[in-house]
Short mmCIF file of C-alpha atoms and ligand atoms in Angstrom, two decimals:
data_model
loop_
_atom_site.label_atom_id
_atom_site.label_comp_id
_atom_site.label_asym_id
_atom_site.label_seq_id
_atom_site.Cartn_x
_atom_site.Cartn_y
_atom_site.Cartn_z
CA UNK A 1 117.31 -35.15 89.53
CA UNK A 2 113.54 -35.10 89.18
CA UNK A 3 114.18 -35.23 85.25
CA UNK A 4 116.60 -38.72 85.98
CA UNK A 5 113.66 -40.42 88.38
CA UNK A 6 111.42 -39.59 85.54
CA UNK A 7 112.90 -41.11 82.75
CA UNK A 8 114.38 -44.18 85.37
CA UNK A 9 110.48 -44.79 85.82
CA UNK A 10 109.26 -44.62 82.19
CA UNK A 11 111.95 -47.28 81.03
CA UNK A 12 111.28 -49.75 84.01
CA UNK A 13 107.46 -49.27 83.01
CA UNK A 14 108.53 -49.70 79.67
CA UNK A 15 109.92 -52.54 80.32
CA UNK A 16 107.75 -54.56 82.39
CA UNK A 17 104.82 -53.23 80.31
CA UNK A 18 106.47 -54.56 77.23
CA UNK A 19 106.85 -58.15 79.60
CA UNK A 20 103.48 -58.07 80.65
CA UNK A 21 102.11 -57.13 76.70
CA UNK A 22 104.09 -60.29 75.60
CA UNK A 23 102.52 -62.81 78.54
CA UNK A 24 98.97 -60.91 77.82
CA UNK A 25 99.18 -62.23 73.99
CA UNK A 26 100.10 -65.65 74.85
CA UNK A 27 97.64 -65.95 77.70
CA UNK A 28 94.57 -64.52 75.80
CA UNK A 29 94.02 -61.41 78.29
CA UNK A 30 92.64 -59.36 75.70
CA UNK A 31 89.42 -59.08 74.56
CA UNK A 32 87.38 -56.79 71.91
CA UNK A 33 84.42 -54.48 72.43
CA UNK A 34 82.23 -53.12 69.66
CA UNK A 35 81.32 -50.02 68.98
CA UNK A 36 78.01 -49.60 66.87
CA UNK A 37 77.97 -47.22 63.59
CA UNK A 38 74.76 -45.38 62.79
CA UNK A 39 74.11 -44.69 59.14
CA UNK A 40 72.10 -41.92 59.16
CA UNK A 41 70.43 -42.24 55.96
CA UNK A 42 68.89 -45.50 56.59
CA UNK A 43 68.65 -44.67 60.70
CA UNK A 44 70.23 -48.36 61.04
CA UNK A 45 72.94 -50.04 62.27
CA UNK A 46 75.30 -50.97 59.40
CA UNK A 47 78.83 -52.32 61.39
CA UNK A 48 80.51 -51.74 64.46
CA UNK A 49 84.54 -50.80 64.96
CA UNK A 50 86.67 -53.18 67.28
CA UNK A 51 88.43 -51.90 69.82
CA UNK A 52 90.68 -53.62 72.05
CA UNK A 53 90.68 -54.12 75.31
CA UNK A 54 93.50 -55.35 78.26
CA UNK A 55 92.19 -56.72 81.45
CA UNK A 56 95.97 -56.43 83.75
CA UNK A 57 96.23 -58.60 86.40
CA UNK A 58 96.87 -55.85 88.76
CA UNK A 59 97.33 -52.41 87.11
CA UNK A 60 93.35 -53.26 86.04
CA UNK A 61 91.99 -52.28 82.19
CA UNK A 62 94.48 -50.49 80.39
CA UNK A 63 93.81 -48.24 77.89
CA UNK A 64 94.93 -48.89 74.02
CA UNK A 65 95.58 -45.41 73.55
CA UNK A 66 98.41 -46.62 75.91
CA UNK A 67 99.55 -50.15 74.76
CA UNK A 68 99.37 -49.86 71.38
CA UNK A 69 101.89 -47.19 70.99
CA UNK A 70 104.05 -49.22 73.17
CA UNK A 71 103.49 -52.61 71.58
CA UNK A 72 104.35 -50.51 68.43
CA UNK A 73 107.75 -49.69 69.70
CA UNK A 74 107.94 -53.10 71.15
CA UNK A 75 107.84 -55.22 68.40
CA UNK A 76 104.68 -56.93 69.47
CA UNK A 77 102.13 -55.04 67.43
CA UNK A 78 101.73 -57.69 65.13
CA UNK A 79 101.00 -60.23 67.99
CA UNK A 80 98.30 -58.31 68.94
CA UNK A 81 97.15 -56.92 65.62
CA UNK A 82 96.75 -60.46 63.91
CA UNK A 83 94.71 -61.42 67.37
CA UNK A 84 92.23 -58.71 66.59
CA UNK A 85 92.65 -59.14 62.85
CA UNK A 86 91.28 -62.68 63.23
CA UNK A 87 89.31 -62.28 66.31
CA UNK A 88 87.26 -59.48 64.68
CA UNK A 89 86.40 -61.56 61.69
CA UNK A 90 85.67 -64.31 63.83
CA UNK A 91 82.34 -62.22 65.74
CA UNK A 92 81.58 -60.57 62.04
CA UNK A 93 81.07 -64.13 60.47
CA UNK A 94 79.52 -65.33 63.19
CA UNK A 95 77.04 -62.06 63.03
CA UNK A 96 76.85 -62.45 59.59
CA UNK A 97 75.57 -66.13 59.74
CA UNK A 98 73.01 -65.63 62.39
CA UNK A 99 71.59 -62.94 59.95
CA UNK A 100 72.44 -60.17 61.31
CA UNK A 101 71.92 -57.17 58.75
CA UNK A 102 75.19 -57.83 56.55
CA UNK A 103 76.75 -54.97 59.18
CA UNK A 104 80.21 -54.20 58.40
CA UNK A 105 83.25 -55.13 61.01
CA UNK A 106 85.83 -52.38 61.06
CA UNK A 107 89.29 -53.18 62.31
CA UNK A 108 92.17 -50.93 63.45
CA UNK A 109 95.62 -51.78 61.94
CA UNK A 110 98.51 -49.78 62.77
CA UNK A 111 101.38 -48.83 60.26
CA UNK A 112 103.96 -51.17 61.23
CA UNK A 113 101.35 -53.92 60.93
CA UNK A 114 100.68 -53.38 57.60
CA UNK A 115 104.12 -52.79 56.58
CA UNK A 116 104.94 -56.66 57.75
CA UNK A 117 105.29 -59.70 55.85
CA UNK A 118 102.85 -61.18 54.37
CA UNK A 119 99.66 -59.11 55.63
CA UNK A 120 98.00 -59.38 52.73
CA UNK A 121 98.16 -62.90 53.29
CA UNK A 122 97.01 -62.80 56.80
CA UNK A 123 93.87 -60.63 55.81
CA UNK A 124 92.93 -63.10 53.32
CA UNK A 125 93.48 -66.39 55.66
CA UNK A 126 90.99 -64.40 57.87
CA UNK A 127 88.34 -63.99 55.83
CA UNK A 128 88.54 -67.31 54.65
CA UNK A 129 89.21 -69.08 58.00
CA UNK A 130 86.13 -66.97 59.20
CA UNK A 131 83.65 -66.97 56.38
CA UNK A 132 83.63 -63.48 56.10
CA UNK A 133 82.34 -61.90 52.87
CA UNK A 134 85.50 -59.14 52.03
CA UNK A 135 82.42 -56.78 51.41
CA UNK A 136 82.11 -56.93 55.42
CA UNK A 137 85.23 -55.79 56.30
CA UNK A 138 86.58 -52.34 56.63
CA UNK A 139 90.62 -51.61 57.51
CA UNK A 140 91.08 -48.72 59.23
CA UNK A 141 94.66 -46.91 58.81
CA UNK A 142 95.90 -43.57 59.95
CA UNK A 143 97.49 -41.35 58.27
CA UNK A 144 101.23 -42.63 60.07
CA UNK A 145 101.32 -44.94 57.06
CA UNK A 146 102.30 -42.30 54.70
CA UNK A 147 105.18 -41.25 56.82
CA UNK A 148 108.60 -42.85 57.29
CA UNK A 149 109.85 -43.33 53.62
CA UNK A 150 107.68 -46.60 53.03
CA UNK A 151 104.41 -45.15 51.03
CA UNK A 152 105.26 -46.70 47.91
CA UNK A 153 104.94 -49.73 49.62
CA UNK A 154 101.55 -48.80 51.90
CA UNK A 155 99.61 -48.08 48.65
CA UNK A 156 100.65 -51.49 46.97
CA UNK A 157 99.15 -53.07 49.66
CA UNK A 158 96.44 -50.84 49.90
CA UNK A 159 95.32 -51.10 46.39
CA UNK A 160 95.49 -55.18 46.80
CA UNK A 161 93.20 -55.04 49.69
CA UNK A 162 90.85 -52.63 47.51
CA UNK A 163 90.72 -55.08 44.75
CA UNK A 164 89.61 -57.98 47.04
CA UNK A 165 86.81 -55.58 48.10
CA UNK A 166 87.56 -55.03 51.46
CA UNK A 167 86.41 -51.33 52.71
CA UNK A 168 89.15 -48.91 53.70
CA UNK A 169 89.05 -46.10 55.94
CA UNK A 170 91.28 -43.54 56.84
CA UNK A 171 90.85 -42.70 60.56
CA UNK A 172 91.87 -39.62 62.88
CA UNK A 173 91.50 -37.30 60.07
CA UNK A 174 92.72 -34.28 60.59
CA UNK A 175 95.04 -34.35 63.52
CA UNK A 176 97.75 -36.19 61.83
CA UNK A 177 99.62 -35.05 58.77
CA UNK A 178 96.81 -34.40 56.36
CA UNK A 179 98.51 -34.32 53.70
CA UNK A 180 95.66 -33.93 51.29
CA UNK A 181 97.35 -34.99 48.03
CA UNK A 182 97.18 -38.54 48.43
CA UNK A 183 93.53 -38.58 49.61
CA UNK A 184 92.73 -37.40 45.83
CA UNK A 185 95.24 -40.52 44.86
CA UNK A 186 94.16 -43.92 47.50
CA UNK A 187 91.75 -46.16 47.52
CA UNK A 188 90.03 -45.21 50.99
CA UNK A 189 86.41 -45.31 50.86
CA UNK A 190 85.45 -43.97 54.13
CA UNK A 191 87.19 -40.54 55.89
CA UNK A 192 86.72 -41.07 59.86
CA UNK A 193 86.57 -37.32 60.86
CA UNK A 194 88.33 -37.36 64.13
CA UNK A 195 86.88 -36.17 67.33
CA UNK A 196 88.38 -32.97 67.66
CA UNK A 197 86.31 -31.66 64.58
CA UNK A 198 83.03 -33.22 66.16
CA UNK A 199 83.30 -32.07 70.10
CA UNK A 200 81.24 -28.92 71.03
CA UNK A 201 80.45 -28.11 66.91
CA UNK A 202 77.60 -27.07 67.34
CA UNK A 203 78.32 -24.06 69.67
CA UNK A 204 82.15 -23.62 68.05
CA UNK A 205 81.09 -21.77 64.60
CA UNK A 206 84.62 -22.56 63.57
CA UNK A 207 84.32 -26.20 63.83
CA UNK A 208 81.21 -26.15 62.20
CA UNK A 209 82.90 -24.50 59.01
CA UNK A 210 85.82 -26.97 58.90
CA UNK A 211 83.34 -29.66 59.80
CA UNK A 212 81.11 -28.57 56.57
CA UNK A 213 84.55 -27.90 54.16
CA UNK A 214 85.53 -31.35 55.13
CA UNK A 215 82.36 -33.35 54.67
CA UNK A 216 82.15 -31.31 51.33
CA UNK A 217 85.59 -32.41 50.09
CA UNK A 218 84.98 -35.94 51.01
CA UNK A 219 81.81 -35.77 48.97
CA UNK A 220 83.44 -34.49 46.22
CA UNK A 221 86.09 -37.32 45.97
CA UNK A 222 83.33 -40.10 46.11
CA UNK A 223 84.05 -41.37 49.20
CA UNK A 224 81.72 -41.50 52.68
CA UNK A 225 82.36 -39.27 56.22
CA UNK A 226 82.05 -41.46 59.43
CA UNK A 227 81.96 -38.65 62.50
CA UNK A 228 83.82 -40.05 65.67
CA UNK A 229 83.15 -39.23 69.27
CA UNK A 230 80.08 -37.55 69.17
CA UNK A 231 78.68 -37.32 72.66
CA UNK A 232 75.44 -34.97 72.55
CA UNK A 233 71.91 -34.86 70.66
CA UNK A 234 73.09 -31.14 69.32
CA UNK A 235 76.74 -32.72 67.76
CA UNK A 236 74.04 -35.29 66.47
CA UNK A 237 72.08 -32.70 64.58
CA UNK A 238 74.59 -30.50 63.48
CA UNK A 239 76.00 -33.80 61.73
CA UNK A 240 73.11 -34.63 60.59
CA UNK A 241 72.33 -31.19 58.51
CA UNK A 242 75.75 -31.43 57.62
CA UNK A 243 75.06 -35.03 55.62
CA UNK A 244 77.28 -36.95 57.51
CA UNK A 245 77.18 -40.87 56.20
CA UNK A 246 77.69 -42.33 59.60
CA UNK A 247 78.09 -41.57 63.06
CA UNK A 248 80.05 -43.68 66.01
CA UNK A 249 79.87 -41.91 69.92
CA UNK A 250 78.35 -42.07 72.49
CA UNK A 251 75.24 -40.51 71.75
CA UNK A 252 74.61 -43.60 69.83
CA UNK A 253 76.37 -46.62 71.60
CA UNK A 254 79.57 -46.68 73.85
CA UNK A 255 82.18 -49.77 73.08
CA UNK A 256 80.73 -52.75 74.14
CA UNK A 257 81.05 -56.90 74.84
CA UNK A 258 80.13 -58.36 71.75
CA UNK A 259 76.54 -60.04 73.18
CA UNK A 260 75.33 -56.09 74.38
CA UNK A 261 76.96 -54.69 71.40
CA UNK A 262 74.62 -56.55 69.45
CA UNK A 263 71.71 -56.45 71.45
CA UNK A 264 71.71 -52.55 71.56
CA UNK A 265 72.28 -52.59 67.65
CA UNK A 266 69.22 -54.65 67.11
CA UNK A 267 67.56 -52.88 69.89
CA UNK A 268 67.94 -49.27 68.24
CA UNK A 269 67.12 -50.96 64.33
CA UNK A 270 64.04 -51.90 66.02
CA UNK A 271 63.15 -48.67 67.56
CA UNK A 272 64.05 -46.79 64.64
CA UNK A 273 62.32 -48.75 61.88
CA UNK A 274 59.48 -48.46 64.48
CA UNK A 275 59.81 -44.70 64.27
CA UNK A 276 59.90 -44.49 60.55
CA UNK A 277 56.84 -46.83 60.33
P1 C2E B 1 90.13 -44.92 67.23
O1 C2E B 1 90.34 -46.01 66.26
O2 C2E B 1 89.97 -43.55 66.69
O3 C2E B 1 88.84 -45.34 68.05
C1 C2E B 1 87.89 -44.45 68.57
C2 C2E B 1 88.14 -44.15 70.02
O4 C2E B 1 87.24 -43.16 70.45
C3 C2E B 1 87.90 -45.35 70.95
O5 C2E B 1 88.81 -45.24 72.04
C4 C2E B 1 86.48 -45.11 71.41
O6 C2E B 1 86.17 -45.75 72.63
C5 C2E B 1 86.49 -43.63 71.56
N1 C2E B 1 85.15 -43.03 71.45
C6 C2E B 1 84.12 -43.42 70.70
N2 C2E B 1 83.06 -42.62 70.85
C7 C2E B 1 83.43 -41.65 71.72
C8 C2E B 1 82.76 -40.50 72.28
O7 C2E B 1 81.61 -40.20 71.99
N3 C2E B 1 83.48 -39.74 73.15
C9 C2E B 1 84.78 -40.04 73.48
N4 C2E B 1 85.39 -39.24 74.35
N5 C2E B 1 85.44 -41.11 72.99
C10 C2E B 1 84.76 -41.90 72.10
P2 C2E B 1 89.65 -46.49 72.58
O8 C2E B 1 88.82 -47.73 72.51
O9 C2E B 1 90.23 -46.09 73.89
O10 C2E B 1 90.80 -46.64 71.50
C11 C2E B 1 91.76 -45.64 71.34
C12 C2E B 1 92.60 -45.86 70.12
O11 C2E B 1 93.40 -47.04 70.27
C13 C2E B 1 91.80 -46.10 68.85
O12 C2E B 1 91.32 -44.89 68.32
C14 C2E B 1 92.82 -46.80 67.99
O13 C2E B 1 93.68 -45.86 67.40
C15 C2E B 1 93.59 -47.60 69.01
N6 C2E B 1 93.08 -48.99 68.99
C16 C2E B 1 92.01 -49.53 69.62
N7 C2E B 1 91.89 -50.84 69.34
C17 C2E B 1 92.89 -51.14 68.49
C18 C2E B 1 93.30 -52.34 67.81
O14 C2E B 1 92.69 -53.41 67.92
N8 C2E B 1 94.42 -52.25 67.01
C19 C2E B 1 95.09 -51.08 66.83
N9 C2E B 1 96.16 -51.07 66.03
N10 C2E B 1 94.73 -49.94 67.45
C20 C2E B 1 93.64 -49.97 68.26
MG1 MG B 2 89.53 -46.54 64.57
MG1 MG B 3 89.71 -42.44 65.25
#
């Protein structure tokens, strides 16, 4: 019985969530925040990754690690995809015209978005509706888009977006099916070590080995490491002696509105440039 109320409750959430997703999209209740990247060679800024965000009239700001998954099943990932798709090129241009340090805009897009119609299409319209040098834009994809009997597909499209010169990046590495034969094979130029790798590596010897191996590998294919979610100055360092490109967590910047994302970018450029001075 407690099984039945369970399930009764899911589908009715579900189902009003999937309402509510729909009437969000048409009545422009989302809204991106920006998290800033830190190169660590050049101790600078160089892009920021857009993350959505939903302001619900009444259940209050709802996660994406909640919606998206749900507008995935719903059909409506595309509605909101092609929101942040242009939305996100949108603030880069803008950025990018006030002079702001040619920083790159990453972009989540989930599987079944890039499996639709005419996405290739819609990524170019963006960057030309916006202005947006292709150079300035990284995709980030997980690796979901190898699974489900489309990946001939996925790296057609992939390869396309290459050629423009748009950056791709394979996020969540590690927790998903890793399947390391096609790294050696697709045109990703940045690995987004997940989290899970980065948390507590510097007193988890373990980590710090698979952390090293994978950083290694990455090197070896040519392409550049961005660590996620690190949260303390020793994750920092232990990154840092590990040559890790980039880093994006807290201990840097948390997801923010676009005007303090870009005031704390310029705000640590300046403090670090003062440093190396
Ligand atoms: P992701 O793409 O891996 O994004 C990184 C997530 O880690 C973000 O969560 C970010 O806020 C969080 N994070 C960053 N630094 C730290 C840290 O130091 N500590 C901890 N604990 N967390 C950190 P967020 O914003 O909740 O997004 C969750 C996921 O939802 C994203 O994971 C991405 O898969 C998805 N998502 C977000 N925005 C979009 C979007 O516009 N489109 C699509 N398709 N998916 C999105
Ligand atoms: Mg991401
Ligand atoms: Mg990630």
């Amino acid at each position: 019985q407690f099984f039945f109320f369970f399930l009764a409750e899911i589908v009715q959430n579900e189902t009003a969530m999937g309402q509510a997703l729909r009437q969000a999209a048409v009545a422009g209740a989302f809204e991106l925040h920006f998290q800033p990247q830190l190169d660590l060679e050049k101790n600078q800024i160089s892009g920021f990754e857009a993350l959505i965000r939903w302001n619900h009239p009444t259940q209050g700001a709802i996660s994406p690690a909640i919606f998206i998954p749900l507008a995935e099943r719903s059909g409506l990932v595309s509605v909101i995809g092609d929101w942040v798709l242009f939305e996100g090129c949108r603030q880069a241009a803008t950025w990018h015209r006030q002079g702001q340090n040619n920083r790159v805009m990453s972009i989540n897009i989930s599987s079944a978005q890039i499996l639709t119609a005419g996405f290739v299409e819609k990524v170019r319209s963006a960057l030309q509706k916006s202005g947006l040098p292709p150079k300035l834009l990284c995709l980030e994809l997980t690796e979901s888009i190898f699974v489900g009997g489309r990946y001939a597909e996925a790296v057609v499209i992939l390869e396309t977006l290459a050629k423009d010169g748009i950056n791709l990046a394979l996020d969540d590495f590690g927790t998903g099916y890793s399947s390391l034969s096609y790294l050696a094979k697709l045109p990703f130029h940045t690995i987004k070590i997940d989290r899970a790798f980065v948390a507590q590596s510097d007193k988890n010897e373990r980590k710090k080995g698979m952390l090293k191996s994978i950083v290694e590998m990455v090197h070896a294919l040519q392409m550049s490491v961005v660590a996620e979610g690190a949260e303390t100055q020793e994750e920092l360092q232990v990154l840092q002696n590990m040559g890790v490109n980039k880093v994006q967590g807290y201990v840097v910047a948390r997801p923010m509105s676009a005007l303090d994302a870009l005031n704390v970018a310029n705000a640590i450029d300046q403090q670090n440039s003062a440093i190396s001075a």
